[in-house]
């Protein structure tokens, strides 16, 4: 499959490196500057080291988990952003420290690549400009995430030599505007250089492209409310007005979009390339932290969807879902919730002695909902292709209290105190993926950072802000009416599908982004930039039976993370974000 080619390229044996492992093992300041970056083969190897930084857990490797700190997810431990969603984190918390470090690691790897490639005299000017453009795009990716998490940050470019200048990297924080301007400058230089490929040869599928540069710049403009500029960049990607040959289009199958094959389709504008299997552990830990004990390798469900997310999925006719229309009294009665979800297992836990009274109503209700729900969520009393005792095993998501469900008996087993919570199906390995997965921490499914559906919805948001509601609705409908989804179009007749003014269209954008992009790491950013985080995030969070699971915190200070305490100890010029002193 094409997605593996980027890793094969990284594994070419050369004198300096014995294999891919070394690219992850040696950081940016240990790549042997004096003996490396001398020819195009080495430059390609060095670029793979920059890409590898994307997969670091605290760069983008846990991007799927950050929805936990929004209203659409729940979780625990550092892998599930537990300290952040509970409001117990500080500048000394491990994930806060490591996020800063991992993202700056990516910046410094990019800087090293730009500097060493610029100095190279053995490759053609065309090749040199292409690799520099690629490294500048990646630097913009890392800096934009730093900006999202911490606000304005110290800016270091390729003139910095990390290996020799380590003790002098004591710059104060740049302003928000300076940080954004730096990111925009990098992306604009890539565009105007005309050096970035529109498409790479098959052997390099997955590397950054010109379309990705435009899409990211459009996203930066959207976040800074420059809606006209953002629209122009998104139109370049969507409409290809200059005939560049981008070729982006929505993938027909929403379900297969998050499986090998669909994950490298024409919908993916820029995705982290993941691989798995024997000797190919180059993936992200979606399965490890989203899967259950019934999943390959026995997993931990640190990352779970909230009841609010699941209830957000509409009926197939576009009406809002209402539990009481299916099960009267559900929304106010704990006993009714138990009758809906809770079964009794035999004393030895091997079979279901009595199924939940309303099980069949549940199964019927699932069929009436937006098809994306069943793709995204592993729902109670549905089946899942698990992997138990090193063999495939079909498991059922049964909820029971008298005896804990166990995967050895063919049931979904959820870890910890979250047995009455929904869990994810999206991005989670089923079975052993026909041998494609060898390690639960390395899921061989590419993870999208930008895909076309996201661009359509960002463009719709821009048009809505510019007062062009008709165009905004057109692009929302493109996402809703993907062939495998086929939800009714907004403004297609019934009153419940009406959205004509700015507020109504914005409500549709919120809804569509929440469910279309679930577990892709956008919701927390969206709520903060929409100034809705303080309204929608804090408060008690309940499981589907009404059991209180945790209480989320979000105050003004949480709009930005604190600057890590260790960084402030080292660099006295750093000033913390508001509310963190």
CSV table of C-alpha atoms in Angstrom, one decimal, residues 61-70 74 78-81 289-290 302-303 447 519-521:
chain,number,residue,atom,x,y,z
A,61,UNK,CA,0.6,11.6,18.5
A,62,UNK,CA,-2.3,12.0,21.0
A,63,UNK,CA,-4.2,14.6,18.9
A,64,UNK,CA,-7.2,12.2,18.8
A,65,UNK,CA,-7.4,12.4,22.6
A,66,UNK,CA,-7.6,16.2,23.0
A,67,UNK,CA,-11.4,16.1,22.3
A,68,UNK,CA,-11.5,14.8,25.9
A,69,UNK,CA,-11.1,18.3,27.3
A,70,UNK,CA,-14.0,19.6,25.2
A,74,UNK,CA,-14.1,12.1,28.5
A,78,UNK,CA,-2.2,11.9,30.9
A,79,UNK,CA,-3.0,9.9,27.8
A,80,UNK,CA,-6.6,11.0,28.1
A,81,UNK,CA,-5.7,14.6,29.2
A,289,UNK,CA,-6.0,4.5,24.3
A,290,UNK,CA,-9.3,4.3,22.4
A,302,UNK,CA,-8.4,6.4,28.1
A,303,UNK,CA,-10.2,8.3,25.4
A,447,UNK,CA,-4.4,10.2,11.1
A,519,UNK,CA,-11.8,12.2,17.7
A,520,UNK,CA,-9.8,14.2,15.2
A,521,UNK,CA,-8.8,16.8,17.8
